[in-house]
mmCIF file of N, CA and C in Angstrom:
data_model
loop_
_atom_site.group_PDB
_atom_site.id
_atom_site.type_symbol
_atom_site.label_atom_id
_atom_site.label_comp_id
_atom_site.label_asym_id
_atom_site.label_seq_id
_atom_site.Cartn_x
_atom_site.Cartn_y
_atom_site.Cartn_z
ATOM 1 N N ARG A 1 27.788 -8.684 25.971
ATOM 2 C CA ARG A 1 27.110 -9.758 25.271
ATOM 3 C C ARG A 1 26.004 -9.193 24.380
ATOM 4 N N ASP A 2 25.787 -9.795 23.225
ATOM 5 C CA ASP A 2 24.827 -9.302 22.230
ATOM 6 C C ASP A 2 23.583 -10.197 22.209
ATOM 7 N N GLN A 3 22.720 -10.065 23.220
ATOM 8 C CA GLN A 3 21.555 -10.947 23.331
ATOM 9 C C GLN A 3 20.528 -10.697 22.233
ATOM 10 N N ARG A 4 20.443 -9.475 21.737
ATOM 11 C CA ARG A 4 19.443 -9.164 20.710
ATOM 12 C C ARG A 4 19.947 -9.426 19.295
ATOM 13 N N GLY A 5 21.196 -9.770 19.141
ATOM 14 C CA GLY A 5 21.723 -10.066 17.813
ATOM 15 C C GLY A 5 22.018 -8.843 16.980
ATOM 16 N N GLN A 6 22.204 -7.696 17.622
ATOM 17 C CA GLN A 6 22.416 -6.465 16.880
ATOM 18 C C GLN A 6 23.713 -6.482 16.081
ATOM 19 N N ALA A 7 24.743 -7.073 16.614
ATOM 20 C CA ALA A 7 26.021 -7.106 15.897
ATOM 21 C C ALA A 7 25.891 -7.909 14.612
ATOM 22 N N ALA A 8 25.228 -9.058 14.685
ATOM 23 C CA ALA A 8 25.034 -9.884 13.489
ATOM 24 C C ALA A 8 24.162 -9.154 12.477
ATOM 25 N N SER A 9 23.140 -8.451 12.969
ATOM 26 C CA SER A 9 22.260 -7.693 12.075
ATOM 27 C C SER A 9 23.031 -6.582 11.388
ATOM 28 N N TYR A 10 23.857 -5.898 12.151
ATOM 29 C CA TYR A 10 24.671 -4.825 11.591
ATOM 30 C C TYR A 10 25.587 -5.372 10.502
ATOM 31 N N ASP A 11 26.201 -6.511 10.757
ATOM 32 C CA ASP A 11 27.084 -7.135 9.769
ATOM 33 C C ASP A 11 26.324 -7.484 8.495
ATOM 34 N N ALA A 12 25.101 -8.006 8.636
ATOM 35 C CA ALA A 12 24.294 -8.374 7.465
ATOM 36 C C ALA A 12 23.948 -7.142 6.641
ATOM 37 N N VAL A 13 23.574 -6.052 7.315
ATOM 38 C CA VAL A 13 23.255 -4.809 6.601
ATOM 39 C C VAL A 13 24.495 -4.293 5.881
ATOM 40 N N GLU A 14 25.631 -4.341 6.523
ATOM 41 C CA GLU A 14 26.868 -3.878 5.898
ATOM 42 C C GLU A 14 27.222 -4.720 4.672
ATOM 43 N N GLU A 15 26.983 -6.025 4.726
ATOM 44 C CA GLU A 15 27.240 -6.892 3.570
ATOM 45 C C GLU A 15 26.339 -6.511 2.397
ATOM 46 N N VAL A 16 25.071 -6.236 2.682
ATOM 47 C CA VAL A 16 24.146 -5.831 1.615
ATOM 48 C C VAL A 16 24.557 -4.478 1.061
ATOM 49 N N LYS A 17 24.925 -3.541 1.931
ATOM 50 C CA LYS A 17 25.389 -2.226 1.472
ATOM 51 C C LYS A 17 26.581 -2.369 0.530
ATOM 52 N N LEU A 18 27.523 -3.229 0.893
ATOM 53 C CA LEU A 18 28.707 -3.455 0.067
ATOM 54 C C LEU A 18 28.315 -4.029 -1.295
ATOM 55 N N ALA A 19 27.404 -4.987 -1.308
ATOM 56 C CA ALA A 19 26.953 -5.582 -2.572
ATOM 57 C C ALA A 19 26.240 -4.543 -3.434
ATOM 58 N N LEU A 20 25.405 -3.709 -2.818
ATOM 59 C CA LEU A 20 24.725 -2.646 -3.568
ATOM 60 C C LEU A 20 25.733 -1.646 -4.125
ATOM 61 N N TRP A 21 26.704 -1.279 -3.321
ATOM 62 C CA TRP A 21 27.738 -0.337 -3.753
ATOM 63 C C TRP A 21 28.481 -0.876 -4.970
ATOM 64 N N LYS A 22 28.866 -2.148 -4.929
ATOM 65 C CA LYS A 22 29.567 -2.760 -6.062
ATOM 66 C C LYS A 22 28.679 -2.784 -7.304
ATOM 67 N N ALA A 23 27.396 -3.080 -7.112
ATOM 68 C CA ALA A 23 26.469 -3.117 -8.251
ATOM 69 C C ALA A 23 26.317 -1.732 -8.870
ATOM 70 N N LEU A 24 26.212 -0.704 -8.032
ATOM 71 C CA LEU A 24 26.069 0.654 -8.552
ATOM 72 C C LEU A 24 27.347 1.130 -9.234
ATOM 73 N N LEU A 25 28.505 0.747 -8.709
ATOM 74 C CA LEU A 25 29.768 1.132 -9.344
ATOM 75 C C LEU A 25 29.920 0.492 -10.716
ATOM 76 N N GLY A 26 29.411 -0.712 -10.879
ATOM 77 C CA GLY A 26 29.530 -1.414 -12.147
ATOM 78 C C GLY A 26 28.379 -1.152 -13.104
ATOM 79 N N MET A 27 27.447 -0.318 -12.692
ATOM 80 C CA MET A 27 26.263 -0.074 -13.512
ATOM 81 C C MET A 27 26.618 0.757 -14.739
ATOM 82 N N ARG A 28 26.124 0.316 -15.880
ATOM 83 C CA ARG A 28 26.311 1.053 -17.128
ATOM 84 C C ARG A 28 24.927 1.395 -17.674
ATOM 85 N N PRO A 29 24.418 2.589 -17.359
ATOM 86 C CA PRO A 29 23.070 2.935 -17.813
ATOM 87 C C PRO A 29 22.992 3.034 -19.331
ATOM 88 N N ASP A 30 21.829 2.692 -19.860
ATOM 89 C CA ASP A 30 21.593 2.841 -21.290
ATOM 90 C C ASP A 30 21.615 4.321 -21.648
ATOM 91 N N GLU A 31 21.790 4.587 -22.935
ATOM 92 C CA GLU A 31 21.757 5.965 -23.386
ATOM 93 C C GLU A 31 20.380 6.548 -23.076
ATOM 94 N N GLY A 32 20.352 7.729 -22.538
ATOM 95 C CA GLY A 32 19.087 8.356 -22.170
ATOM 96 C C GLY A 32 18.625 8.003 -20.771
ATOM 97 N N SER A 33 19.352 7.120 -20.093
ATOM 98 C CA SER A 33 19.001 6.750 -18.721
ATOM 99 C C SER A 33 19.864 7.539 -17.750
ATOM 100 N N ASP A 34 19.353 7.699 -16.564
ATOM 101 C CA ASP A 34 20.094 8.394 -15.528
ATOM 102 C C ASP A 34 20.653 7.391 -14.530
ATOM 103 N N ILE A 35 21.658 7.807 -13.814
ATOM 104 C CA ILE A 35 22.310 6.940 -12.838
ATOM 105 C C ILE A 35 21.472 6.869 -11.565
ATOM 106 N N VAL A 36 21.378 5.679 -11.003
ATOM 107 C CA VAL A 36 20.719 5.463 -9.721
ATOM 108 C C VAL A 36 21.765 5.685 -8.636
ATOM 109 N N ILE A 37 21.422 6.481 -7.642
ATOM 110 C CA ILE A 37 22.369 6.840 -6.588
ATOM 111 C C ILE A 37 21.879 6.299 -5.254
ATOM 112 N N TYR A 38 22.771 5.630 -4.539
ATOM 113 C CA TYR A 38 22.463 5.167 -3.189
ATOM 114 C C TYR A 38 22.407 6.387 -2.282
ATOM 115 N N ALA A 39 21.285 6.577 -1.599
ATOM 116 C CA ALA A 39 21.084 7.772 -0.782
ATOM 117 C C ALA A 39 21.048 7.469 0.709
ATOM 118 N N GLY A 40 21.370 6.257 1.086
ATOM 119 C CA GLY A 40 21.385 5.917 2.509
ATOM 120 C C GLY A 40 20.350 4.868 2.846
ATOM 121 N N GLY A 41 20.030 4.800 4.103
ATOM 122 C CA GLY A 41 19.055 3.821 4.550
ATOM 123 C C GLY A 41 18.734 4.023 6.005
ATOM 124 N N GLN A 42 17.770 3.255 6.467
ATOM 125 C CA GLN A 42 17.381 3.377 7.867
ATOM 126 C C GLN A 42 16.829 2.065 8.388
ATOM 127 N N LEU A 43 17.036 1.856 9.659
ATOM 128 C CA LEU A 43 16.493 0.687 10.337
ATOM 129 C C LEU A 43 15.012 0.933 10.569
ATOM 130 N N LEU A 44 14.167 0.033 10.080
ATOM 131 C CA LEU A 44 12.729 0.181 10.256
ATOM 132 C C LEU A 44 12.232 -0.539 11.499
ATOM 133 N N ASP A 45 12.729 -1.753 11.718
ATOM 134 C CA ASP A 45 12.272 -2.544 12.863
ATOM 135 C C ASP A 45 13.245 -3.699 13.066
ATOM 136 N N MET A 46 13.252 -4.222 14.273
ATOM 137 C CA MET A 46 14.120 -5.353 14.557
ATOM 138 C C MET A 46 13.542 -6.123 15.734
ATOM 139 N N ASP A 47 13.594 -7.445 15.639
ATOM 140 C CA ASP A 47 13.245 -8.293 16.770
ATOM 141 C C ASP A 47 14.312 -9.378 16.873
ATOM 142 N N ARG A 48 14.067 -10.406 17.654
ATOM 143 C CA ARG A 48 15.100 -11.436 17.849
ATOM 144 C C ARG A 48 15.426 -12.211 16.576
ATOM 145 N N GLY A 49 14.473 -12.293 15.648
ATOM 146 C CA GLY A 49 14.690 -13.115 14.465
ATOM 147 C C GLY A 49 14.817 -12.364 13.158
ATOM 148 N N ARG A 50 14.429 -11.075 13.139
ATOM 149 C CA ARG A 50 14.397 -10.358 11.862
ATOM 150 C C ARG A 50 14.867 -8.919 12.027
ATOM 151 N N LEU A 51 15.398 -8.406 10.933
ATOM 152 C CA LEU A 51 15.777 -7.011 10.868
ATOM 153 C C LEU A 51 15.178 -6.450 9.585
ATOM 154 N N TYR A 52 14.487 -5.337 9.688
ATOM 155 C CA TYR A 52 13.891 -4.681 8.528
ATOM 156 C C TYR A 52 14.641 -3.377 8.302
ATOM 157 N N TYR A 53 15.320 -3.297 7.165
ATOM 158 C CA TYR A 53 16.155 -2.149 6.846
ATOM 159 C C TYR A 53 15.741 -1.641 5.479
ATOM 160 N N GLN A 54 15.576 -0.351 5.360
ATOM 161 C CA GLN A 54 15.166 0.244 4.087
ATOM 162 C C GLN A 54 16.361 0.934 3.446
ATOM 163 N N PHE A 55 16.681 0.530 2.217
ATOM 164 C CA PHE A 55 17.732 1.186 1.447
ATOM 165 C C PHE A 55 17.060 2.225 0.551
ATOM 166 N N ASP A 56 17.593 3.430 0.527
ATOM 167 C CA ASP A 56 17.015 4.510 -0.267
ATOM 168 C C ASP A 56 17.907 4.816 -1.466
ATOM 169 N N PHE A 57 17.268 5.033 -2.605
ATOM 170 C CA PHE A 57 17.962 5.372 -3.839
ATOM 171 C C PHE A 57 17.283 6.578 -4.464
ATOM 172 N N THR A 58 18.047 7.351 -5.214
ATOM 173 C CA THR A 58 17.482 8.483 -5.942
ATOM 174 C C THR A 58 17.889 8.380 -7.407
ATOM 175 N N CYS A 59 17.114 9.053 -8.224
ATOM 176 C CA CYS A 59 17.389 9.114 -9.657
ATOM 177 C C CYS A 59 16.742 10.387 -10.167
ATOM 178 N N ASP A 60 17.436 11.104 -11.015
ATOM 179 C CA ASP A 60 16.906 12.368 -11.516
ATOM 180 C C ASP A 60 15.815 12.189 -12.562
ATOM 181 N N ARG A 61 15.618 10.992 -13.020
ATOM 182 C CA ARG A 61 14.649 10.740 -14.080
ATOM 183 C C ARG A 61 13.240 10.656 -13.510
ATOM 184 N N GLU A 62 12.314 11.326 -14.157
ATOM 185 C CA GLU A 62 10.912 11.234 -13.760
ATOM 186 C C GLU A 62 10.252 10.156 -14.607
ATOM 187 N N ILE A 63 9.587 9.242 -13.950
ATOM 188 C CA ILE A 63 8.897 8.162 -14.651
ATOM 189 C C ILE A 63 7.437 8.559 -14.800
ATOM 190 N N THR A 64 6.992 8.647 -16.037
ATOM 191 C CA THR A 64 5.605 9.022 -16.302
ATOM 192 C C THR A 64 4.792 7.780 -16.651
ATOM 193 N N GLU A 65 3.475 7.927 -16.663
ATOM 194 C CA GLU A 65 2.599 6.801 -16.997
ATOM 195 C C GLU A 65 2.911 6.248 -18.383
ATOM 196 N N ASP A 66 3.245 7.138 -19.310
ATOM 197 C CA ASP A 66 3.500 6.713 -20.685
ATOM 198 C C ASP A 66 4.713 5.791 -20.805
ATOM 199 N N MET A 67 5.582 5.786 -19.808
ATOM 200 C CA MET A 67 6.798 4.978 -19.860
ATOM 201 C C MET A 67 6.606 3.586 -19.270
ATOM 202 N N THR A 68 5.447 3.296 -18.731
ATOM 203 C CA THR A 68 5.244 2.039 -18.016
ATOM 204 C C THR A 68 4.638 0.961 -18.900
ATOM 205 N N ARG A 69 4.901 -0.277 -18.540
ATOM 206 C CA ARG A 69 4.306 -1.422 -19.221
ATOM 207 C C ARG A 69 2.791 -1.408 -19.049
ATOM 208 N N GLN A 70 2.331 -1.031 -17.864
ATOM 209 C CA GLN A 70 0.896 -1.021 -17.603
ATOM 210 C C GLN A 70 0.180 -0.070 -18.559
ATOM 211 N N GLN A 71 0.751 1.097 -18.806
ATOM 212 C CA GLN A 71 0.111 2.052 -19.705
ATOM 213 C C GLN A 71 0.047 1.496 -21.123
ATOM 214 N N GLU A 72 1.080 0.794 -21.562
ATOM 215 C CA GLU A 72 1.052 0.170 -22.889
ATOM 216 C C GLU A 72 -0.089 -0.837 -22.984
ATOM 217 N N GLU A 73 -0.270 -1.630 -21.931
ATOM 218 C CA GLU A 73 -1.350 -2.619 -21.928
ATOM 219 C C GLU A 73 -2.712 -1.942 -21.901
ATOM 220 N N LEU A 74 -2.850 -0.868 -21.135
ATOM 221 C CA LEU A 74 -4.123 -0.145 -21.090
ATOM 222 C C LEU A 74 -4.436 0.490 -22.442
ATOM 223 N N ASP A 75 -3.414 1.038 -23.082
ATOM 224 C CA ASP A 75 -3.615 1.659 -24.394
ATOM 225 C C ASP A 75 -4.037 0.641 -25.449
ATOM 226 N N ALA A 76 -3.636 -0.622 -25.285
ATOM 227 C CA ALA A 76 -3.966 -1.667 -26.255
ATOM 228 C C ALA A 76 -5.394 -2.195 -26.092
ATOM 229 N N LEU A 77 -6.046 -1.876 -24.985
ATOM 230 C CA LEU A 77 -7.411 -2.361 -24.756
ATOM 231 C C LEU A 77 -8.408 -1.620 -25.628
ATOM 232 N N ASP A 78 -9.473 -2.319 -26.015
ATOM 233 C CA ASP A 78 -10.573 -1.671 -26.716
ATOM 234 C C ASP A 78 -11.285 -0.724 -25.757
ATOM 235 N N THR A 79 -12.005 0.238 -26.305
ATOM 236 C CA THR A 79 -12.782 1.147 -25.479
ATOM 237 C C THR A 79 -13.853 0.365 -24.737
ATOM 238 N N PHE A 80 -13.990 0.634 -23.444
ATOM 239 C CA PHE A 80 -14.977 -0.058 -22.614
ATOM 240 C C PHE A 80 -16.344 0.550 -22.890
ATOM 241 N N THR A 81 -17.203 -0.218 -23.566
ATOM 242 C CA THR A 81 -18.516 0.298 -23.953
ATOM 243 C C THR A 81 -19.666 -0.346 -23.206
ATOM 244 N N GLY A 82 -19.412 -1.424 -22.498
ATOM 245 C CA GLY A 82 -20.493 -2.059 -21.761
ATOM 246 C C GLY A 82 -20.086 -3.409 -21.225
ATOM 247 N N MET A 83 -21.052 -4.037 -20.533
ATOM 248 C CA MET A 83 -20.778 -5.355 -19.972
ATOM 249 C C MET A 83 -22.055 -6.169 -19.867
ATOM 250 N N ASP A 84 -21.879 -7.484 -19.906
ATOM 251 C CA ASP A 84 -22.956 -8.442 -19.680
ATOM 252 C C ASP A 84 -22.711 -9.102 -18.335
ATOM 253 N N ILE A 85 -23.778 -9.240 -17.543
ATOM 254 C CA ILE A 85 -23.663 -9.862 -16.229
ATOM 255 C C ILE A 85 -24.648 -11.016 -16.145
ATOM 256 N N ASN A 86 -24.135 -12.220 -15.884
ATOM 257 C CA ASN A 86 -24.969 -13.393 -15.643
ATOM 258 C C ASN A 86 -24.945 -13.689 -14.152
ATOM 259 N N ILE A 87 -26.133 -13.886 -13.565
ATOM 260 C CA ILE A 87 -26.235 -14.104 -12.125
ATOM 261 C C ILE A 87 -26.799 -15.487 -11.854
ATOM 262 N N ASP A 88 -26.072 -16.228 -11.020
ATOM 263 C CA ASP A 88 -26.490 -17.556 -10.559
ATOM 264 C C ASP A 88 -26.801 -17.410 -9.074
ATOM 265 N N TYR A 89 -28.087 -17.354 -8.740
ATOM 266 C CA TYR A 89 -28.497 -17.093 -7.358
ATOM 267 C C TYR A 89 -28.095 -18.217 -6.414
ATOM 268 N N ILE A 90 -27.670 -17.831 -5.222
ATOM 269 C CA ILE A 90 -27.337 -18.790 -4.169
ATOM 270 C C ILE A 90 -28.576 -19.115 -3.353
ATOM 271 N N ASP A 91 -29.393 -18.091 -3.076
ATOM 272 C CA ASP A 91 -30.560 -18.269 -2.214
ATOM 273 C C ASP A 91 -31.778 -17.756 -2.953
ATOM 274 N N PRO A 92 -32.889 -18.385 -3.039
ATOM 275 C CA PRO A 92 -33.200 -19.666 -2.400
ATOM 276 C C PRO A 92 -32.560 -20.816 -3.173
ATOM 277 N N GLY A 93 -32.268 -21.841 -2.482
ATOM 278 C CA GLY A 93 -31.657 -23.014 -3.094
ATOM 279 C C GLY A 93 -30.472 -23.484 -2.284
ATOM 280 N N ASP A 94 -29.710 -24.388 -2.872
ATOM 281 C CA ASP A 94 -28.566 -24.974 -2.184
ATOM 282 C C ASP A 94 -27.240 -24.385 -2.655
ATOM 283 N N GLY A 95 -27.252 -23.171 -3.133
ATOM 284 C CA GLY A 95 -26.016 -22.548 -3.599
ATOM 285 C C GLY A 95 -25.987 -22.492 -5.110
ATOM 286 N N PRO A 96 -24.915 -22.000 -5.677
ATOM 287 C CA PRO A 96 -24.812 -21.896 -7.133
ATOM 288 C C PRO A 96 -24.949 -23.268 -7.793
ATOM 289 N N ASP A 97 -25.795 -23.308 -8.844
ATOM 290 C CA ASP A 97 -26.004 -24.584 -9.535
ATOM 291 C C ASP A 97 -25.496 -24.551 -10.967
ATOM 292 N N GLY A 98 -24.891 -23.430 -11.361
ATOM 293 C CA GLY A 98 -24.365 -23.323 -12.715
ATOM 294 C C GLY A 98 -25.370 -22.810 -13.726
ATOM 295 N N ASN A 99 -26.603 -22.571 -13.286
ATOM 296 C CA ASN A 99 -27.642 -22.054 -14.178
ATOM 297 C C ASN A 99 -27.799 -20.554 -13.966
ATOM 298 N N THR A 100 -27.898 -19.814 -15.060
ATOM 299 C CA THR A 100 -28.090 -18.374 -14.976
ATOM 300 C C THR A 100 -29.562 -18.087 -14.737
ATOM 301 N N GLU A 101 -29.857 -17.490 -13.569
ATOM 302 C CA GLU A 101 -31.242 -17.134 -13.268
ATOM 303 C C GLU A 101 -31.566 -15.707 -13.691
ATOM 304 N N HIS A 102 -30.554 -14.887 -13.858
ATOM 305 C CA HIS A 102 -30.798 -13.493 -14.235
ATOM 306 C C HIS A 102 -29.652 -13.013 -15.126
ATOM 307 N N HIS A 103 -29.985 -12.226 -16.121
ATOM 308 C CA HIS A 103 -28.989 -11.647 -17.023
ATOM 309 C C HIS A 103 -29.288 -10.163 -17.148
ATOM 310 N N THR A 104 -28.250 -9.363 -17.089
ATOM 311 C CA THR A 104 -28.426 -7.932 -17.334
ATOM 312 C C THR A 104 -27.296 -7.442 -18.223
ATOM 313 N N GLN A 105 -27.585 -6.403 -18.954
ATOM 314 C CA GLN A 105 -26.612 -5.843 -19.888
ATOM 315 C C GLN A 105 -26.526 -4.344 -19.639
ATOM 316 N N ILE A 106 -25.321 -3.829 -19.553
ATOM 317 C CA ILE A 106 -25.111 -2.401 -19.335
ATOM 318 C C ILE A 106 -24.335 -1.859 -20.526
ATOM 319 N N ASN A 107 -24.929 -0.900 -21.230
ATOM 320 C CA ASN A 107 -24.282 -0.261 -22.378
ATOM 321 C C ASN A 107 -23.886 1.153 -21.981
ATOM 322 N N LEU A 108 -22.617 1.456 -22.067
ATOM 323 C CA LEU A 108 -22.121 2.771 -21.689
ATOM 324 C C LEU A 108 -22.091 3.740 -22.860
ATOM 325 N N SER A 109 -22.287 3.262 -24.054
ATOM 326 C CA SER A 109 -22.214 4.117 -25.237
ATOM 327 C C SER A 109 -23.520 4.851 -25.500
ATOM 328 N N GLU A 110 -24.556 4.522 -24.771
ATOM 329 C CA GLU A 110 -25.864 5.168 -25.002
ATOM 330 C C GLU A 110 -25.986 6.455 -24.247
#
């Protein structure tokens, strides 16, 4: 008898493996791209209601910062030269009231 549900979990993992295999077989990488290879997987944890399984993939391509969306967004930002800070004190009083009690400015270009 399978009280822990291991057989059902095994079947679910096998179904996902099959779907991944089909996706990788049908993959058509763009020119200049490398193929993603399924490298196996491992059971991370399991309880009565959940199974955590890690699928591992490899690719010969090295991804550098210059290739990322985040780097493009960072490159588009202006140079950080300073900041203005408005402070609305909580104490003394009944909490923030929307009035700026203190202002400070920090210039990094000096």
